[in-house]
Amino acid sequence: MAALTPSAARAGRPAPGPAGRRRRPRVWRGVVGLVAALYFLGPMVFSVIFTVDVPGQGFTLSSYSGILDAPGFGSSLRLTLELAAATIAATLLLLVPALVAVRLAAPRLRVLVEVLCSLPLVVPAVALTAGISSVLQWGPDDFADTPLFQTFNEIQNPGFPVVLLLAYVLMALPLAYRTLDAGLRALDLGTLVEAARNCGANWPRTVVQVVLPNLRGALLNTVFLTLALVLGEYTVASILGYQPFAVWIVSVGGSNAQMSVAVSVLSLVLTWVLLLLLAAAGRGRSTRPQRGTRRSAATTAATTVQENS
């Protein structure tokens, strides 16, 4: 009887209706959305107002119209895009074969690879740059009479500084490893590769036509994160004495603050546009199996090899 009393008491209370249960999350959802919008969009709105409201002139778009004619804009933007493309290519060529080989042939090495790829997270950019500068000083000090001296000069070419590319690849390793590892964890990689190999595909064809298409989402995320890192990186390039886009924005800010903020706003918009394009590309080419027609990994790999043969 005592056990039934609480139930009876609960039965006497008015049961919360479905509308009452849903209103509270909706209110909090709106509050969180409003705070997030103010946090993210507030600085951008005030930045735009600062660029178009010139004291003594009122509303003007001169800060935006003069960007293309600013000295150093084209060269710095071209250098940044070239470095971004090279960094993305080098990172993918380094990590994708290594992670696939480790997962298939030596799974015990996965922890070691994870630690190595995560090391740049614990090394500050200033310390990394100090180490790179110390190594570059070996050229004139220790290798002046050897062929390596010319190599040290070539990797510091201001037209395309390879040393900056190497630094960016190191800095992108933790982000790229996390995204690619998450993509590989979601795959039955052993079954995919075994099915493709049984269908007569060699290793390059298996990787290109079977593994990479199933890693499309992880590859796109890696490309975007690496691109965002290169577009916004300032410390390493500034200390080493190069002028990619981020360093150029800061240098312009010393003489024309409004144009510097205008370029920052446009670079942020450019980054979001690239994000949306990558997301649209990944969504457009994704082929989700419909209910009732879901295929196994082996069937998918065999079908892919047969369709491309």
XYZ file of C-alpha atoms in Angstrom:
309
model
C 0.000 0.000 0.000
C 2.845 2.269 0.893
C 4.438 1.445 -2.408
C 1.315 2.481 -4.171
C 1.007 5.808 -2.349
C 3.626 7.726 -4.366
C 2.129 6.433 -7.554
C -1.248 7.530 -6.450
C 0.129 10.929 -5.472
C 1.810 11.269 -8.829
C -1.363 10.145 -10.477
C -3.210 12.972 -8.742
C -0.886 15.623 -10.072
C -1.509 17.109 -13.451
C 0.828 15.436 -15.909
C 3.046 17.846 -17.773
C 1.764 18.128 -21.273
C 3.885 17.863 -24.392
C 3.641 21.610 -24.966
C 5.121 22.326 -21.494
C 7.992 19.971 -22.095
C 8.868 21.562 -25.429
C 8.611 25.225 -24.496
C 11.511 25.195 -22.046
C 14.123 23.828 -24.539
C 12.824 26.234 -27.173
C 13.301 29.217 -24.859
C 16.829 28.169 -23.930
C 17.577 27.375 -27.536
C 16.585 30.884 -28.521
C 18.629 32.446 -25.695
C 21.717 30.441 -26.634
C 21.245 31.309 -30.286
C 20.900 35.015 -29.473
C 24.047 35.027 -27.287
C 26.001 33.145 -29.954
C 24.820 35.540 -32.653
C 25.842 38.561 -30.592
C 29.207 36.986 -29.790
C 30.067 36.088 -33.376
C 28.276 38.719 -35.432
C 28.677 41.697 -33.069
C 32.392 42.303 -33.712
C 31.891 41.828 -37.435
C 29.017 44.331 -37.565
C 31.028 46.962 -35.690
C 34.017 46.276 -37.960
C 31.884 46.924 -41.042
C 30.538 50.144 -39.474
C 34.104 51.261 -38.728
C 35.128 50.744 -42.370
C 32.192 52.599 -43.971
C 31.711 55.443 -41.469
C 34.635 57.839 -41.960
C 34.711 60.882 -39.632
C 34.118 64.042 -41.633
C 32.986 62.134 -44.754
C 30.091 60.043 -43.524
C 29.182 56.829 -45.327
C 31.784 55.822 -47.913
C 33.101 52.606 -49.478
C 36.568 53.956 -50.186
C 38.119 51.420 -47.782
C 36.830 48.571 -49.960
C 37.318 50.170 -53.370
C 40.986 50.897 -52.659
C 41.908 47.345 -51.658
C 42.750 46.117 -55.157
C 45.025 49.107 -55.774
C 46.875 48.781 -52.471
C 50.556 47.895 -52.941
C 51.334 44.319 -51.997
C 47.729 43.067 -52.003
C 47.977 40.851 -55.084
C 51.418 39.416 -54.322
C 50.598 38.620 -50.685
C 47.261 37.024 -51.558
C 48.843 34.978 -54.369
C 51.621 33.791 -52.042
C 49.086 32.754 -49.395
C 46.948 30.816 -51.877
C 50.021 29.077 -53.312
C 51.195 28.145 -49.829
C 47.697 26.919 -48.940
C 47.491 24.690 -52.039
C 50.984 23.288 -51.451
C 50.299 22.713 -47.743
C 47.049 20.877 -48.473
C 48.712 18.676 -51.096
C 51.739 17.893 -48.918
C 49.606 17.132 -45.849
C 47.279 14.771 -47.712
C 50.133 13.027 -49.548
C 51.934 12.540 -46.247
C 49.066 11.461 -44.008
C 46.604 9.493 -46.146
C 49.020 6.712 -47.273
C 50.610 6.598 -43.818
C 47.301 6.259 -41.955
C 45.947 3.667 -44.399
C 49.152 1.620 -44.156
C 49.206 1.818 -40.357
C 45.561 0.792 -40.055
C 45.953 -2.151 -42.444
C 49.464 -3.442 -41.759
C 50.602 -2.167 -38.356
C 47.711 -1.151 -36.084
C 50.042 -1.158 -33.072
C 51.852 1.853 -34.529
C 48.656 3.935 -34.500
C 49.388 5.290 -31.022
C 52.917 6.288 -32.065
C 51.639 8.049 -35.183
C 48.982 9.836 -33.115
C 51.588 11.092 -30.650
C 53.910 12.269 -33.434
C 51.106 14.089 -35.244
C 49.918 15.727 -32.012
C 53.347 17.038 -30.976
C 52.965 20.393 -32.815
C 50.055 21.173 -30.473
C 52.388 21.395 -27.472
C 55.053 23.436 -29.278
C 54.222 27.167 -29.404
C 54.549 28.878 -32.753
C 57.234 31.196 -31.380
C 59.329 28.237 -30.174
C 58.859 26.472 -33.516
C 59.987 29.592 -35.373
C 63.019 29.994 -33.096
C 64.051 26.432 -33.871
C 63.618 26.963 -37.616
C 65.692 30.163 -37.463
C 68.478 28.332 -35.614
C 68.550 25.593 -38.259
C 68.588 28.133 -41.092
C 71.662 29.744 -39.551
C 73.575 26.512 -40.099
C 73.690 27.322 -43.830
C 76.132 30.279 -43.811
C 77.872 29.104 -40.637
C 78.535 25.419 -41.315
C 77.653 24.649 -44.956
C 79.071 27.645 -46.818
C 81.491 25.446 -48.820
C 79.073 22.594 -49.472
C 76.165 22.060 -51.922
C 73.759 22.279 -48.967
C 74.376 26.012 -48.784
C 72.492 26.510 -52.060
C 69.669 24.338 -50.716
C 69.380 26.526 -47.633
C 69.125 29.566 -49.900
C 66.497 28.001 -52.166
C 64.126 27.045 -49.369
C 64.194 30.674 -48.173
C 63.292 32.125 -51.586
C 60.832 35.006 -50.916
C 58.914 34.133 -54.100
C 57.874 30.775 -52.616
C 59.456 30.086 -49.193
C 59.605 26.309 -48.821
C 60.601 26.744 -45.199
C 57.219 28.371 -44.571
C 55.520 25.457 -46.325
C 57.320 22.978 -44.039
C 56.249 24.953 -40.975
C 52.620 25.032 -42.138
C 52.611 21.277 -42.766
C 53.849 20.710 -39.219
C 51.184 23.004 -37.800
C 48.429 21.327 -39.853
C 49.358 17.776 -38.814
C 47.228 17.627 -35.601
C 44.100 18.935 -37.328
C 44.541 16.765 -40.409
C 45.276 13.649 -38.367
C 42.119 14.035 -36.261
C 39.810 14.460 -39.240
C 41.376 11.681 -41.333
C 41.506 9.283 -38.379
C 37.822 9.912 -37.658
C 37.016 9.189 -41.303
C 39.024 5.954 -41.287
C 37.405 4.829 -38.027
C 34.005 5.071 -39.697
C 35.086 2.712 -42.494
C 35.474 -1.039 -42.616
C 38.785 -0.435 -44.329
C 40.036 -4.029 -44.241
C 36.902 -5.371 -45.918
C 36.928 -2.612 -48.540
C 40.552 -3.215 -49.484
C 40.210 -7.004 -49.457
C 37.139 -6.871 -51.696
C 38.858 -4.520 -54.141
C 41.974 -6.665 -54.232
C 39.884 -9.819 -54.832
C 38.278 -8.077 -57.792
C 41.707 -7.600 -59.378
C 42.477 -3.992 -58.422
C 46.098 -3.160 -57.645
C 47.076 -1.072 -54.645
C 47.111 2.389 -56.318
C 43.729 1.702 -57.907
C 42.335 0.427 -54.611
C 43.384 3.576 -52.793
C 42.269 6.017 -55.510
C 38.979 4.408 -56.571
C 37.800 2.689 -53.384
C 39.383 4.230 -50.273
C 39.517 7.923 -51.208
C 35.865 8.199 -52.370
C 34.742 6.786 -49.011
C 36.943 9.350 -47.234
C 35.452 12.302 -49.116
C 34.002 13.990 -46.028
C 37.212 13.641 -44.000
C 39.285 14.883 -46.940
C 37.078 17.961 -47.358
C 37.288 18.751 -43.647
C 41.070 18.408 -43.779
C 41.259 20.723 -46.778
C 39.146 23.378 -45.093
C 40.975 23.286 -41.759
C 44.352 23.496 -43.480
C 43.174 26.336 -45.694
C 41.828 28.277 -42.702
C 45.097 27.738 -40.835
C 47.249 29.050 -43.700
C 44.965 32.029 -44.365
C 45.113 33.167 -40.742
C 48.670 32.273 -39.764
C 50.739 35.312 -38.781
C 53.390 34.485 -36.165
C 55.713 32.178 -38.100
C 55.625 34.206 -41.325
C 56.164 37.494 -39.516
C 59.143 36.312 -37.465
C 60.787 34.659 -40.484
C 60.384 37.899 -42.445
C 57.884 36.888 -45.147
C 54.721 38.729 -46.123
C 51.739 36.488 -46.829
C 48.218 37.876 -46.617
C 47.893 37.948 -42.800
C 51.203 39.792 -42.386
C 50.233 42.234 -45.150
C 46.954 43.036 -43.364
C 48.826 43.944 -40.177
C 51.379 46.029 -42.087
C 48.599 47.953 -43.860
C 46.943 48.611 -40.502
C 49.866 50.842 -39.498
C 49.133 53.318 -42.310
C 45.429 52.759 -43.073
C 43.475 51.195 -40.228
C 40.126 51.242 -42.035
C 41.491 49.442 -45.087
C 43.136 46.860 -42.808
C 39.807 46.136 -41.100
C 38.049 46.060 -44.496
C 40.522 43.451 -45.761
C 40.036 41.432 -42.564
C 36.257 41.460 -43.072
C 36.642 40.364 -46.695
C 39.081 37.592 -45.746
C 36.575 36.331 -43.168
C 33.818 36.368 -45.775
C 36.140 34.572 -48.220
C 36.821 31.867 -45.625
C 33.095 31.335 -45.026
C 32.433 31.191 -48.767
C 35.108 28.529 -49.170
C 33.567 26.608 -46.254
C 30.139 26.710 -47.868
C 31.563 25.641 -51.235
C 33.376 22.693 -49.663
C 30.258 21.705 -47.709
C 28.141 21.968 -50.865
C 30.663 19.896 -52.820
C 30.666 17.190 -50.155
C 26.873 17.156 -49.892
C 26.304 17.136 -53.631
C 28.497 14.129 -54.320
C 27.508 12.114 -51.281
C 25.390 9.099 -52.175
C 23.512 7.763 -49.199
C 21.999 4.306 -49.585
C 18.226 4.303 -49.373
C 16.342 2.206 -46.843
C 16.178 -1.376 -47.980
C 19.032 -1.008 -50.441
C 21.919 -0.666 -47.969
C 24.981 -2.507 -49.199
C 27.903 -3.937 -47.309
C 31.410 -2.506 -47.583
C 32.556 -5.479 -49.639
C 29.672 -5.083 -52.110
C 30.372 -1.356 -52.403
C 34.060 -1.920 -53.131
C 33.364 -4.660 -55.653
C 30.770 -2.521 -57.437
C 33.142 0.441 -57.555
C 35.945 -1.595 -59.056
C 33.651 -3.233 -61.608
C 32.093 0.086 -62.648
C 35.516 1.660 -63.202
C 37.031 -1.334 -64.955
